[in-house]
Short mmCIF file of C-alpha atoms in Angstrom, two decimals:
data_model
loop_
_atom_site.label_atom_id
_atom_site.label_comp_id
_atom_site.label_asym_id
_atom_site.label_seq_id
_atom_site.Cartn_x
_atom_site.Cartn_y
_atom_site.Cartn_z
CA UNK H 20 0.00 0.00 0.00
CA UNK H 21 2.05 3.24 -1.22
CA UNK H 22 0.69 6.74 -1.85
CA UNK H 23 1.25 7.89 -5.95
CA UNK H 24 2.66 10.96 -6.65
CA UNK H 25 -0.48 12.93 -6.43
CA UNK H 26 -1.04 11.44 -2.57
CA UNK H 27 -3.80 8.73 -4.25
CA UNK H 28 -4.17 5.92 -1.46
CA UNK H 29 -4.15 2.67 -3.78
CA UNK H 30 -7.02 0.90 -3.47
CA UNK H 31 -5.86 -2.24 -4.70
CA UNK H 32 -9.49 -4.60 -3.99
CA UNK H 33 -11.52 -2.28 -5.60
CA UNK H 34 -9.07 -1.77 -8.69
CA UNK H 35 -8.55 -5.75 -8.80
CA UNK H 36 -11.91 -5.42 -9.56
CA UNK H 37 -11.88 -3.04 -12.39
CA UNK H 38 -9.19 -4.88 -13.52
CA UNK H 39 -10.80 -8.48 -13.79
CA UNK H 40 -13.99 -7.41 -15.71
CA UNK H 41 -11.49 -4.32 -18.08
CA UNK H 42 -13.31 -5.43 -21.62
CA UNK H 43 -16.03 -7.60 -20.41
CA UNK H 44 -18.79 -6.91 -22.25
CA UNK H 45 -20.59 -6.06 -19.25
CA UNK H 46 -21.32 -2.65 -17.21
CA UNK H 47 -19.07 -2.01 -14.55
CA UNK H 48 -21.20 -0.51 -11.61
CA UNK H 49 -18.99 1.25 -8.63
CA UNK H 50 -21.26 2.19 -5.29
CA UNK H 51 -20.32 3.97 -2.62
CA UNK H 52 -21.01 7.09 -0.41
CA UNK H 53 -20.43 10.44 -1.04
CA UNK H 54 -16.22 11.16 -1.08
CA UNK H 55 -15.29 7.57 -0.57
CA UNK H 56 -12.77 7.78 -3.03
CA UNK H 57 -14.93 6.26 -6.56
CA UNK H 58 -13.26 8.93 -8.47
CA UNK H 59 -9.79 8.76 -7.33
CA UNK H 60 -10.39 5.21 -8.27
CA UNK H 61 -11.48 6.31 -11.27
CA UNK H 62 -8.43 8.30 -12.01
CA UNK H 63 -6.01 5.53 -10.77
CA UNK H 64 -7.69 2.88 -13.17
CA UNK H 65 -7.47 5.63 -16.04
CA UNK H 66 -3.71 5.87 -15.08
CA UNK H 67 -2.99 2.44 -15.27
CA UNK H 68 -4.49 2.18 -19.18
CA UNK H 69 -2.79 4.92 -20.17
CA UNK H 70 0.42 3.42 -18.66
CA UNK H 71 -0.64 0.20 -20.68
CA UNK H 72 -0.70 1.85 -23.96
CA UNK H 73 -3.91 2.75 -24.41
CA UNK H 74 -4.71 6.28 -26.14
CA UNK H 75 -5.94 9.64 -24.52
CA UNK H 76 -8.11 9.93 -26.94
CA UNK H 77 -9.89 6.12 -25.94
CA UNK H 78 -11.12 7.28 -22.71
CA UNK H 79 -13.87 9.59 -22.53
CA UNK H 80 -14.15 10.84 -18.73
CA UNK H 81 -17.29 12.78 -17.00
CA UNK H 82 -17.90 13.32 -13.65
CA UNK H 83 -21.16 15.02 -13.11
CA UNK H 84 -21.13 16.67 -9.97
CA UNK H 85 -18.41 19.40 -11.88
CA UNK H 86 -20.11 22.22 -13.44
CA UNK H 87 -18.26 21.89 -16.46
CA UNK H 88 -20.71 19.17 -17.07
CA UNK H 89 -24.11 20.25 -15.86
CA UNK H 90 -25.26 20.41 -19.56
CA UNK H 91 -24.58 16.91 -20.11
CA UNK H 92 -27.15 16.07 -17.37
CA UNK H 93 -29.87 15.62 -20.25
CA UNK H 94 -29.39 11.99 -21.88
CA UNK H 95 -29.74 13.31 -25.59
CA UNK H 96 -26.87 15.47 -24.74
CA UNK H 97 -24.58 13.24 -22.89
CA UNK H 98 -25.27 10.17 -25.25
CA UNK H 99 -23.95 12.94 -28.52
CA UNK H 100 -21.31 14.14 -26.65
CA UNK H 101 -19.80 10.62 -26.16
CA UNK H 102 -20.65 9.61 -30.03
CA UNK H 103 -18.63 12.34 -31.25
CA UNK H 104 -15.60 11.31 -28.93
CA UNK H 105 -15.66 7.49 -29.64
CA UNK H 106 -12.76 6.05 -31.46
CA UNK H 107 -13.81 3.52 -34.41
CA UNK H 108 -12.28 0.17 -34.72
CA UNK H 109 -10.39 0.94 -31.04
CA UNK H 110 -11.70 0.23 -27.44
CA UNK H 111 -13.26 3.21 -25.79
CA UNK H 112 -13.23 3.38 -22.30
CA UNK H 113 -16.04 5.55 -20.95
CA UNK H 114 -16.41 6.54 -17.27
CA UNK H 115 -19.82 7.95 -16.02
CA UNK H 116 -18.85 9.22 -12.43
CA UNK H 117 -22.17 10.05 -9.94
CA UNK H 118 -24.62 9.43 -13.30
CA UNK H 119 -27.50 9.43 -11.05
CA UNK H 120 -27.35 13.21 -11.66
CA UNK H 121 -28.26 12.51 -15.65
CA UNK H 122 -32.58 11.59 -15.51
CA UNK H 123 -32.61 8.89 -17.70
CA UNK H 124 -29.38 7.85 -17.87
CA UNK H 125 -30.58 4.01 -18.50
CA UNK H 126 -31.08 5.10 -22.45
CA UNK H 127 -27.68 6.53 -22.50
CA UNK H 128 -26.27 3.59 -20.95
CA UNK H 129 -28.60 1.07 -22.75
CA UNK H 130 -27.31 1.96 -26.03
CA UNK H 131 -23.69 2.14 -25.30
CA UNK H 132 -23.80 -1.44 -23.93
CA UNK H 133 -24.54 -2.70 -27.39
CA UNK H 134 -22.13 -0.90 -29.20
CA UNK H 135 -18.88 -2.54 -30.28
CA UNK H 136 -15.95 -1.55 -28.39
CA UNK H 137 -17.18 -0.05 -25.59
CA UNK H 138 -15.82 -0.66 -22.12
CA UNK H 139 -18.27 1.22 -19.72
CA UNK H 140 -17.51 2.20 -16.16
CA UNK H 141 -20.38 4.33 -13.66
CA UNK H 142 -20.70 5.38 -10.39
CA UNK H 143 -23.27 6.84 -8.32
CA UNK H 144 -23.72 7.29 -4.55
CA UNK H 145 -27.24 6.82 -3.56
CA UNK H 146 -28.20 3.17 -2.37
CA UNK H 147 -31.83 3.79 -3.16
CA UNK H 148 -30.58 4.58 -7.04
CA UNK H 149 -28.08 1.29 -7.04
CA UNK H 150 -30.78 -0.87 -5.96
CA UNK H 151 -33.97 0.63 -8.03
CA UNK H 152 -32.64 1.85 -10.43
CA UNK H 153 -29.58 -0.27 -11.76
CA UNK H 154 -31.21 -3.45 -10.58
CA UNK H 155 -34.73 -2.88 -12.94
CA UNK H 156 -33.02 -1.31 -15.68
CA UNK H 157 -29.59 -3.66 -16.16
CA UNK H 158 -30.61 -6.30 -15.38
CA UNK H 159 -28.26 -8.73 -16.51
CA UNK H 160 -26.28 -6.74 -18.09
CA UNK H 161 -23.62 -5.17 -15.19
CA UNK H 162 -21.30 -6.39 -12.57
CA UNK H 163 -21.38 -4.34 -8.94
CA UNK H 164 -19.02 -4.08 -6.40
CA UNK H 165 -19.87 -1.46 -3.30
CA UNK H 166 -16.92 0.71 -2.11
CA UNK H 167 -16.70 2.02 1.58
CA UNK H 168 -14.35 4.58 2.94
CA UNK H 169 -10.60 3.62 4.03
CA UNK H 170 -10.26 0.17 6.09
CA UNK H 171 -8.29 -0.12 8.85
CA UNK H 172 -5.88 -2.24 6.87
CA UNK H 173 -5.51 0.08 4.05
CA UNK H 174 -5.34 3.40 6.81
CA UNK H 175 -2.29 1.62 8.70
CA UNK H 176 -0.36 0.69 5.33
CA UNK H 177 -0.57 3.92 3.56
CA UNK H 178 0.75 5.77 6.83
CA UNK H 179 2.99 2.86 8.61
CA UNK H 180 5.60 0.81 7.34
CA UNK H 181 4.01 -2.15 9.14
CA UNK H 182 7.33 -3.19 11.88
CA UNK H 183 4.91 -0.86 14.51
CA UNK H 184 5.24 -3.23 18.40
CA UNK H 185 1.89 -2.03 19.41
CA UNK H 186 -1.34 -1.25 16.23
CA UNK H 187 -3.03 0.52 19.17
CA UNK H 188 -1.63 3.74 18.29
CA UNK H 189 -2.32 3.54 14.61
CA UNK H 190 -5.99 2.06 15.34
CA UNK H 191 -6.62 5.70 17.79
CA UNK H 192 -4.92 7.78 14.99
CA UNK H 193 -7.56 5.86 12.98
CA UNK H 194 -10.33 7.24 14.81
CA UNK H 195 -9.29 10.06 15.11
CA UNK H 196 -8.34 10.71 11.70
CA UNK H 197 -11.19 8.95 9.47
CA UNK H 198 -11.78 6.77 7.20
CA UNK H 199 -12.52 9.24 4.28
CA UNK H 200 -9.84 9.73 2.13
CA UNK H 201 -8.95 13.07 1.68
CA UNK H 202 -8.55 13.74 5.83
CA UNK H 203 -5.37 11.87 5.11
CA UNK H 204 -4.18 14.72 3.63
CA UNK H 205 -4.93 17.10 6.71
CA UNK H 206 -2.10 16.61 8.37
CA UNK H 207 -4.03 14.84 11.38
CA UNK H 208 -5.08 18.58 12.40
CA UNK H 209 -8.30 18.05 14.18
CA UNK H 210 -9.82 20.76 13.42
CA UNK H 211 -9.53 20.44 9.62
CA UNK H 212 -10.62 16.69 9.85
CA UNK H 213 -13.71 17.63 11.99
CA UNK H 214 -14.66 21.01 9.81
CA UNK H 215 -14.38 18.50 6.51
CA UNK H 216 -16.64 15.65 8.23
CA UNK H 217 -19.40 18.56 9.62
CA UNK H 218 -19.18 19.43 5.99
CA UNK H 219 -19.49 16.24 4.65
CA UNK H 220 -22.30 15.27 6.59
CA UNK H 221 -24.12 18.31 5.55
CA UNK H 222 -23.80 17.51 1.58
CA UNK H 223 -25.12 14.09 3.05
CA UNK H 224 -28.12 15.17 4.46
CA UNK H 225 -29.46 18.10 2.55
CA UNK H 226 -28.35 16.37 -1.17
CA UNK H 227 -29.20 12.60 -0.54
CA UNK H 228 -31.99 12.57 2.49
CA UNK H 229 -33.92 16.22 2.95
CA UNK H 230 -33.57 16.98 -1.40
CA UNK H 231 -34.87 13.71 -2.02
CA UNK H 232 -37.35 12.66 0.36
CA UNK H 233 -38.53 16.34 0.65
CA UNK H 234 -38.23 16.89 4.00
CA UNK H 235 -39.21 20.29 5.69
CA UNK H 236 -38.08 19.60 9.20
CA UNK H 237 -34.35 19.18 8.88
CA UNK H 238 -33.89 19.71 12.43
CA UNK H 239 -36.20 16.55 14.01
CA UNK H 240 -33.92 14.35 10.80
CA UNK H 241 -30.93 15.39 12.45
CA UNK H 242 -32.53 14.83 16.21
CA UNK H 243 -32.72 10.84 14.39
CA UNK H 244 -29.44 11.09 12.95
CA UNK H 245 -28.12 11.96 16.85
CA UNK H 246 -30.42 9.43 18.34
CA UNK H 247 -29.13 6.43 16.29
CA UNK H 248 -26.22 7.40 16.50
CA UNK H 249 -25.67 7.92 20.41
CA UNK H 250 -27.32 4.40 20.76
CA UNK H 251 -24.71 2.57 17.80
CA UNK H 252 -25.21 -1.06 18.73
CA UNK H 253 -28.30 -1.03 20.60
CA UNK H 254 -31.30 -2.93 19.28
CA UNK H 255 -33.75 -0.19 17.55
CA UNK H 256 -36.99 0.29 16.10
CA UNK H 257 -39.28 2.90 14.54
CA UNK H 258 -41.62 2.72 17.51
CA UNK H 259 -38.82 3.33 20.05
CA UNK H 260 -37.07 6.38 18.36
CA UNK H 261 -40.73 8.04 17.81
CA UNK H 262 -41.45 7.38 21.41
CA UNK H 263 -38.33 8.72 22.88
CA UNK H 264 -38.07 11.55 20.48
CA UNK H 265 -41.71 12.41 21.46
CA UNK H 266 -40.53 12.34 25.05
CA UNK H 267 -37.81 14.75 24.78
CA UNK H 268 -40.45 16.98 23.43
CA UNK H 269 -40.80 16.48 19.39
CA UNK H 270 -43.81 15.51 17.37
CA UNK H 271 -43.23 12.68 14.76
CA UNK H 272 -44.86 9.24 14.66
CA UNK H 273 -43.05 6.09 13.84
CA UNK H 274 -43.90 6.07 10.39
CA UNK H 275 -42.02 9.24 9.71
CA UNK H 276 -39.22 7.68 11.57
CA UNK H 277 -39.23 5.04 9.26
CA UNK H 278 -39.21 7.11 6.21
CA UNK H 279 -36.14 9.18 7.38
CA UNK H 280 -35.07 6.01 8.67
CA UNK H 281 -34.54 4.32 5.44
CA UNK H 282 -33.22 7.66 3.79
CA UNK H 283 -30.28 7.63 5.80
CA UNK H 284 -29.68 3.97 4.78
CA UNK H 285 -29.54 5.28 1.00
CA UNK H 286 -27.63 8.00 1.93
CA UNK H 287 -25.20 5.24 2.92
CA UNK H 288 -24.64 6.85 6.17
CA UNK H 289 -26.58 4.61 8.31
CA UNK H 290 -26.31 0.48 7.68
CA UNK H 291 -29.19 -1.37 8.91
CA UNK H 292 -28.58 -4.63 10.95
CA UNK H 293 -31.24 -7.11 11.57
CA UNK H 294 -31.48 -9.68 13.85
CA UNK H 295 -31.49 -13.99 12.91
CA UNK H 296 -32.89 -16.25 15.07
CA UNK H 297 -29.86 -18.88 15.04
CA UNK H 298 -31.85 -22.35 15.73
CA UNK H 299 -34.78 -21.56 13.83
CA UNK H 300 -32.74 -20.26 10.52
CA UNK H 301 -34.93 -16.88 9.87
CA UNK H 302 -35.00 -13.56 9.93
CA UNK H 303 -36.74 -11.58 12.58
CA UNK H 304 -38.35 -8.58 11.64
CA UNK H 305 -38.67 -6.69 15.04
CA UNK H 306 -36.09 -4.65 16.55
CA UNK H 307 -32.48 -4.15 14.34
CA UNK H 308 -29.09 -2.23 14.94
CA UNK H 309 -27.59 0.26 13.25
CA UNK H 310 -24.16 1.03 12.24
CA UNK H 311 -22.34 4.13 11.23
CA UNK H 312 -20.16 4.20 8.10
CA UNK H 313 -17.42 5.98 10.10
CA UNK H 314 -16.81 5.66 13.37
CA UNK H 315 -14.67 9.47 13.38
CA UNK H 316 -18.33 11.39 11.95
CA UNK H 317 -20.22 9.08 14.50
CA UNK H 318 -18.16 10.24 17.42
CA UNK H 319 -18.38 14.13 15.75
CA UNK H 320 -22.01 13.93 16.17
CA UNK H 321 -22.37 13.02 19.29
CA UNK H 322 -19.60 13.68 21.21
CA UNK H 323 -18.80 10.73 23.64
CA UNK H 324 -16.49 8.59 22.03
CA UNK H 325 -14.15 8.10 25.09
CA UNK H 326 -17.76 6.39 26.52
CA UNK H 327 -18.57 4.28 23.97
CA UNK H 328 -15.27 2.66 22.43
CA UNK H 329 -16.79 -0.60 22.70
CA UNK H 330 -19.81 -0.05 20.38
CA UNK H 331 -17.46 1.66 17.80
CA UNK H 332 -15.15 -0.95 17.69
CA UNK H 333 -17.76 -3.46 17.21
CA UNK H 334 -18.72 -0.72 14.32
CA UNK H 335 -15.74 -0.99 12.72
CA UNK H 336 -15.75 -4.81 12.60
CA UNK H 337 -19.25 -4.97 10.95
CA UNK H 338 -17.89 -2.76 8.39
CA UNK H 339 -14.95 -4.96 7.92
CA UNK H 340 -17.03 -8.16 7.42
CA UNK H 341 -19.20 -5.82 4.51
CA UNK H 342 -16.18 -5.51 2.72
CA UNK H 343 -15.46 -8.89 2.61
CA UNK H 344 -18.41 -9.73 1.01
CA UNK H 345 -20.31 -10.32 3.69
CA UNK H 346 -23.93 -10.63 4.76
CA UNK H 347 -24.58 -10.05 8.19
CA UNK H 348 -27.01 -10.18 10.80
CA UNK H 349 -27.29 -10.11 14.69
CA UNK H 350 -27.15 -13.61 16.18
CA UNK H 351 -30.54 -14.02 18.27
CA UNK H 352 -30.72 -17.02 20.89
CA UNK H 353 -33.09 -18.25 23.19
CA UNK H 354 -30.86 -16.86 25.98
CA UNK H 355 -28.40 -13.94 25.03
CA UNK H 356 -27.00 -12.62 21.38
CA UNK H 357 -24.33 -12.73 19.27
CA UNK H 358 -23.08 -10.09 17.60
CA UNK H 359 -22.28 -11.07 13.66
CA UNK H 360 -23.74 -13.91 12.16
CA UNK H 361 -21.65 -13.27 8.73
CA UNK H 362 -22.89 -15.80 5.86
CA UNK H 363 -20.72 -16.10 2.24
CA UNK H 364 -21.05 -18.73 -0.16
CA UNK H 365 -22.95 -21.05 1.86
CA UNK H 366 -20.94 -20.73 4.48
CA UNK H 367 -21.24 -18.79 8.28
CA UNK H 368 -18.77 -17.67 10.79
CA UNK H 369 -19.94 -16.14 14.12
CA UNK H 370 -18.12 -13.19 15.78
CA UNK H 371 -17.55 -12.27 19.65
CA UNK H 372 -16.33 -8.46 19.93
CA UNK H 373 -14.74 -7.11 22.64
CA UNK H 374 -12.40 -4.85 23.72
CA UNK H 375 -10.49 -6.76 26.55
CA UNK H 376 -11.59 -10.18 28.22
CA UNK H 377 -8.81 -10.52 30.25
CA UNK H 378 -11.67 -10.51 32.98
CA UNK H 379 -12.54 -14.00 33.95
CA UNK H 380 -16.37 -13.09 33.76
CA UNK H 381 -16.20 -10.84 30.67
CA UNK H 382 -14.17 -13.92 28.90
CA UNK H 383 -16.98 -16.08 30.21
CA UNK H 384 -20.02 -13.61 29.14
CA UNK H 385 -18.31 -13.40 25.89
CA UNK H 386 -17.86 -16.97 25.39
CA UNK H 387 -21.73 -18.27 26.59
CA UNK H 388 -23.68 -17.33 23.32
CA UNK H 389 -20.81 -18.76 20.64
CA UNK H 390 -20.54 -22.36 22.99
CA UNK H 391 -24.67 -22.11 22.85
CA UNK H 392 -24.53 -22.96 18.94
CA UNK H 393 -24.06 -26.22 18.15
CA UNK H 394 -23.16 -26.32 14.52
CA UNK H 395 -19.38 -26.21 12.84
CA UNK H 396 -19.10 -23.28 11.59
CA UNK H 397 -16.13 -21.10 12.47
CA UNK H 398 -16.90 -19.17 16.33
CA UNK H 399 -14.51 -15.97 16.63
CA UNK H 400 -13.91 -13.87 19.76
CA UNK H 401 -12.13 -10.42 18.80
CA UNK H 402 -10.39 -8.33 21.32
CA UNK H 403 -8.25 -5.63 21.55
CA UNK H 404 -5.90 -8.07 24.11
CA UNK H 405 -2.56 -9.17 23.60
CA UNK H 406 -2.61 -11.61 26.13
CA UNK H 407 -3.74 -15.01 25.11
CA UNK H 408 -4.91 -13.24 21.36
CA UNK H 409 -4.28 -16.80 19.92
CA UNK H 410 -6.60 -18.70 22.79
CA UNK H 411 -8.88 -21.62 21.70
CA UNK H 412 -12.12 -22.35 23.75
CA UNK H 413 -13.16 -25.90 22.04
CA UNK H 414 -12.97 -24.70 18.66
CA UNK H 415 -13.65 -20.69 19.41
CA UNK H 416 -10.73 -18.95 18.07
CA UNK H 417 -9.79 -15.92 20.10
CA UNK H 418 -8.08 -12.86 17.63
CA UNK H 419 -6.59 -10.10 18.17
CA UNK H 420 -8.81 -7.68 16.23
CA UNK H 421 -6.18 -4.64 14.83
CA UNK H 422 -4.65 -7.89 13.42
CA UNK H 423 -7.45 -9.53 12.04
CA UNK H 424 -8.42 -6.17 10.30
CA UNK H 425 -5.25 -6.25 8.79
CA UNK H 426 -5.70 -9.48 7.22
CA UNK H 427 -7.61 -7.74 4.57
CA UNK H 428 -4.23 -6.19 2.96
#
């Protein structure tokens, strides 16, 4: 993991990616939030052809969120514009960055995909759009992978030359820092980190929740945002965050809630955990948790990180199992919970986090719902501990954490 010379962080999963489908005929579809870095991976992919041998003139490049482009927002435009600039009998490669800007931008994209050497690439960073709107109109036809702000693994390698004794101080620089990308060229100056996140998560709110859901009391949406995110970890519902909102004073009903509720999960803010009952194999529908997608704008919001390191660390794990590919759900047993049931190809590993069981009775807590399932599947317990981080309690597998986050490198 090496900065370029223009201080790019490779992003070497994500461009393995780009890499194994480069002239598929198939649509390569790039998700993410706001400022995760899909177009610096853009530019880092476009590098790489160009270092290749491919042509300047074979790569037509728009990213629609620079005024430059605003014109090209209407398909017939855009679909001209990139006509005129195709190459004949040479591979084009077109990049679409945020198209979900362009109203129609199926058509466009629909008749580029059965043109002859064309190599298309898009991104856009609204989940509601990905899942709509590329699922019913591409059907078939497009390849997606969804890209999340640095890992830890990727943070510690761009900044550390990986001989550090002790990952604690990398994994509080970490938090402290961000995961975005571009803090990491801030200098680690709080203030400019936390005056870029406040800012972020004001382009996040008005442009991807309030714009699109139309919402006229911004304040009680960010009264949610607060509430969610003060109680990271805890099991949730509509019904509860109306109630306790109404409470403190405010007038909304549980349906609103759940309206804002699932704009801030296409946002791509908010991820929304739900819970699955481990004997009987199904998904319960009451009561979920909730996870930021960084723990440094989580602890900016509300203010009481040194409180609640436990919850973010367990944040930061669920995030790492998403990137992995990943589906997971809270563990629910007759008596007590696990916290990540993760499933992949048929397969599921459960996951214990921690920060420290050095405690006989926390290592004992910990261990009670993983020796309650019966099964074969892998059982991890994940702690920040370097005593004992390589323990095995028939068959659970205790980790240290900072390390198994940088497995992912």
């Amino acid at each position: 993991m090496i900065f370029d010379n223009t201080n790019k962080i490779q992003r070497q999963g994500y461009l393995d990616f780009l890499r194994r489908n480069r002239n598929r005929p198939i649509v390569k579809v790039v998700s993410g939030i706001r400022r995760c870095g899909k177009s610096t991976l853009f530019r880092l992919f476009k590098d790489e052809l160009l270092s290749e041998g491919v042509k300047p003139e074979q790569i037509i490049s728009i990213n629609f969120e620079e005024l430059e482009y605003e014109n090209l927002r209407d398909y017939h435009a855009l679909y001209q514009y990139i006509l005129e600039r195709m190459q004949p009998d040479e591979m084009n490669y077109i990049f679409l960055d945020e198209i979900q800007h362009v109203d129609q931008f199926h058509r466009v994209v629909d008749s580029l995909f059965v043109k002859e050497n064309t190599d298309l690439y898009i991104t856009g960073s609204n989940a509601y759009f990905m899942s709509s709107d590329i699922a019913t109109l591409l059907t078939g036809r497009y390849v997606e992978i969804q890209m999340l702000p640095l890992s830890f693994s990727e943070f510690y390698y761009s900044k550390y030359d990986g001989n550090q004794y002790s990952l604690i101080p990398a994994y509080e620089s970490y938090l402290r820092e961000s995961s975005f990308p571009y803090t990491q060229q801030l200098g680690g100056e709080d203030f400019d980190i936390q005056e870029y996140l406040r800012g972020l998560y004001n382009t996040l709110l008005l442009h991807d929740v309030v714009a699109r859901l139309k919402i006229s009391d911004v304040t009680i949406l960010q009264d949610i945002v607060r509430y969610i995110m003060s109680n990271i970890g805890s099991l949730l519902s509509p019904n509860k965050i109306a109630n306790s909102l109404v409470s403190a004073g405010r007038k909304i009903d549980n349906k609103t809630v759940e309206r804002y509720l699932q704009g801030l999960q296409d946002s791509l803010l908010l991820y929304k955990v739900n819970r699955y009952d481990v004997r009987g194999k199904e998904l319960l529908r009451i009561n979920a948790k909730y996870y930021c997608v960084d723990a440094t704008l989580r602890n900016l919001l509300v203010g009481n990180a040194s409180r609640d390191t436990g919850y973010i660390l367990e944040n930061i794990v669920f995030l790492e199992l998403i990137r992995r590919g990943y589906t997971v759900y809270i563990g629910q047993l007759a008596k007590g919970e696990i916290d990540f049931v993760a499933q992949k190809a048929g397969v599921t590993e459960y996951y214990q986090v921690s920060e420290t069981v050095l405690d006989p009775n926390t290592l004992n807590r910990e261990l009670a719902p993983l020796k309650a399932v019966q099964d074969q599947y892998p059982k991890f317990l994940l702690t920040l501990d370097e005593l004992n981080k390589n323990a095995n309690y028939d068959g659970i597998q205790q980790r240290n954490v900072l390390e198994w986050l940088l497995e992912s490198y």
